[in-house]
Amino acid sequence: MIEQLVTIRNALGLHARPAGVLSQAANQFSSNIYIQKGLMKVNAKSIMGIMMLAASRGTQLMIRAEGTDEEEAVEALSKLVESGFDETD
């Protein structure tokens, strides 16, 4: 299992568009991927699960993956979050 702590950087947080981008990216990998905020853990391949995290700017999330492409999955999703989903402030 691989995990990485990331911080939401975009001004509007994980609203519908970035949640969709994140779930689409997660679905490209065969590994089981989860995102955790505090005690809440959701499937990263589910847009609704991601939106339920209600992660605003500055929120720290743990991305975890387990499977054959776990390293690539965590790296790709971490880069997406850290880039702020290419949204401008």
mmCIF file of C-alpha atoms in Angstrom:
data_model
loop_
_atom_site.group_PDB
_atom_site.id
_atom_site.type_symbol
_atom_site.label_atom_id
_atom_site.label_comp_id
_atom_site.label_asym_id
_atom_site.label_seq_id
_atom_site.Cartn_x
_atom_site.Cartn_y
_atom_site.Cartn_z
ATOM 1 C CA MET A 1 0.000 0.000 0.000
ATOM 2 C CA ILE A 2 1.199 3.475 -0.934
ATOM 3 C CA GLU A 3 -0.126 6.677 0.598
ATOM 4 C CA GLN A 4 0.457 10.407 0.168
ATOM 5 C CA LEU A 5 -0.812 13.403 2.132
ATOM 6 C CA VAL A 6 -2.015 16.253 -0.105
ATOM 7 C CA THR A 7 -3.521 19.689 0.481
ATOM 8 C CA ILE A 8 -6.425 21.140 -1.502
ATOM 9 C CA ARG A 9 -5.090 24.316 -3.146
ATOM 10 C CA ASN A 10 -7.830 25.564 -5.458
ATOM 11 C CA ALA A 11 -10.094 28.308 -4.137
ATOM 12 C CA LEU A 12 -13.379 26.390 -4.424
ATOM 13 C CA GLY A 13 -12.120 23.079 -3.057
ATOM 14 C CA LEU A 14 -13.419 19.734 -4.283
ATOM 15 C CA HIS A 15 -16.557 20.918 -6.027
ATOM 16 C CA ALA A 16 -18.155 18.963 -8.898
ATOM 17 C CA ARG A 17 -15.600 19.632 -11.665
ATOM 18 C CA PRO A 18 -12.418 18.707 -9.756
ATOM 19 C CA ALA A 19 -14.198 15.774 -8.104
ATOM 20 C CA GLY A 20 -15.064 14.521 -11.591
ATOM 21 C CA VAL A 21 -11.515 15.013 -12.826
ATOM 22 C CA LEU A 22 -10.157 13.170 -9.802
ATOM 23 C CA SER A 23 -12.553 10.217 -10.122
ATOM 24 C CA GLN A 24 -11.897 9.924 -13.874
ATOM 25 C CA ALA A 25 -8.156 9.852 -13.205
ATOM 26 C CA ALA A 26 -8.599 7.222 -10.479
ATOM 27 C CA ASN A 27 -10.644 5.044 -12.823
ATOM 28 C CA GLN A 28 -7.659 4.770 -15.171
ATOM 29 C CA PHE A 29 -5.894 2.561 -12.618
ATOM 30 C CA SER A 30 -6.629 -1.006 -11.593
ATOM 31 C CA SER A 31 -5.565 -0.478 -7.971
ATOM 32 C CA ASN A 32 -8.051 0.103 -5.177
ATOM 33 C CA ILE A 33 -7.769 3.816 -4.405
ATOM 34 C CA TYR A 34 -9.207 5.652 -1.419
ATOM 35 C CA ILE A 35 -9.192 9.248 -0.243
ATOM 36 C CA GLN A 36 -9.476 9.986 3.448
ATOM 37 C CA LYS A 37 -10.377 13.186 5.295
ATOM 38 C CA GLY A 38 -10.211 12.685 9.040
ATOM 39 C CA LEU A 39 -12.229 9.551 9.787
ATOM 40 C CA MET A 40 -14.147 9.633 6.481
ATOM 41 C CA LYS A 41 -12.732 7.330 3.795
ATOM 42 C CA VAL A 42 -14.218 7.170 0.283
ATOM 43 C CA ASN A 43 -13.567 5.328 -2.946
ATOM 44 C CA ALA A 44 -11.571 7.658 -5.221
ATOM 45 C CA LYS A 45 -13.325 6.158 -8.245
ATOM 46 C CA SER A 46 -16.672 7.559 -7.069
ATOM 47 C CA ILE A 47 -17.418 11.214 -7.853
ATOM 48 C CA MET A 48 -20.200 11.231 -5.250
ATOM 49 C CA GLY A 49 -17.873 9.809 -2.619
ATOM 50 C CA ILE A 50 -15.289 12.490 -3.330
ATOM 51 C CA MET A 51 -17.884 15.251 -3.147
ATOM 52 C CA MET A 52 -19.095 13.894 0.209
ATOM 53 C CA LEU A 53 -15.692 14.776 1.661
ATOM 54 C CA ALA A 54 -16.652 18.480 1.385
ATOM 55 C CA ALA A 55 -12.965 19.350 1.156
ATOM 56 C CA SER A 56 -12.383 23.097 1.009
ATOM 57 C CA ARG A 57 -9.151 24.972 0.314
ATOM 58 C CA GLY A 58 -6.466 24.046 2.818
ATOM 59 C CA THR A 59 -7.987 20.660 3.673
ATOM 60 C CA GLN A 60 -5.492 17.836 3.962
ATOM 61 C CA LEU A 61 -6.422 14.518 2.387
ATOM 62 C CA MET A 62 -4.682 11.143 2.442
ATOM 63 C CA ILE A 63 -4.612 9.318 -0.885
ATOM 64 C CA ARG A 64 -4.086 5.568 -0.527
ATOM 65 C CA ALA A 65 -3.757 2.906 -3.206
ATOM 66 C CA GLU A 66 -3.193 -0.818 -3.154
ATOM 67 C CA GLY A 67 -2.621 -2.886 -6.258
ATOM 68 C CA THR A 68 -0.367 -3.472 -9.216
ATOM 69 C CA ASP A 69 -0.181 0.204 -10.264
ATOM 70 C CA GLU A 70 -0.454 1.772 -6.795
ATOM 71 C CA GLU A 71 2.628 3.979 -7.093
ATOM 72 C CA GLU A 72 1.555 5.460 -10.415
ATOM 73 C CA ALA A 73 -1.989 5.993 -9.135
ATOM 74 C CA VAL A 74 -0.963 7.877 -5.997
ATOM 75 C CA GLU A 75 1.554 9.956 -7.915
ATOM 76 C CA ALA A 76 -0.971 10.939 -10.611
ATOM 77 C CA LEU A 77 -3.768 11.821 -8.172
ATOM 78 C CA SER A 78 -1.410 13.716 -5.874
ATOM 79 C CA LYS A 79 -0.180 15.818 -8.803
ATOM 80 C CA LEU A 80 -3.775 16.633 -9.771
ATOM 81 C CA VAL A 81 -4.635 17.831 -6.270
ATOM 82 C CA GLU A 82 -1.389 19.759 -5.798
ATOM 83 C CA SER A 83 -1.879 21.482 -9.178
ATOM 84 C CA GLY A 84 -5.163 22.914 -7.920
ATOM 85 C CA PHE A 85 -6.903 21.114 -10.806
ATOM 86 C CA ASP A 86 -5.579 23.928 -13.041
ATOM 87 C CA GLU A 87 -8.178 26.321 -11.641
ATOM 88 C CA THR A 88 -7.296 29.970 -11.249
ATOM 89 C CA ASP A 89 -8.047 31.794 -8.009
#
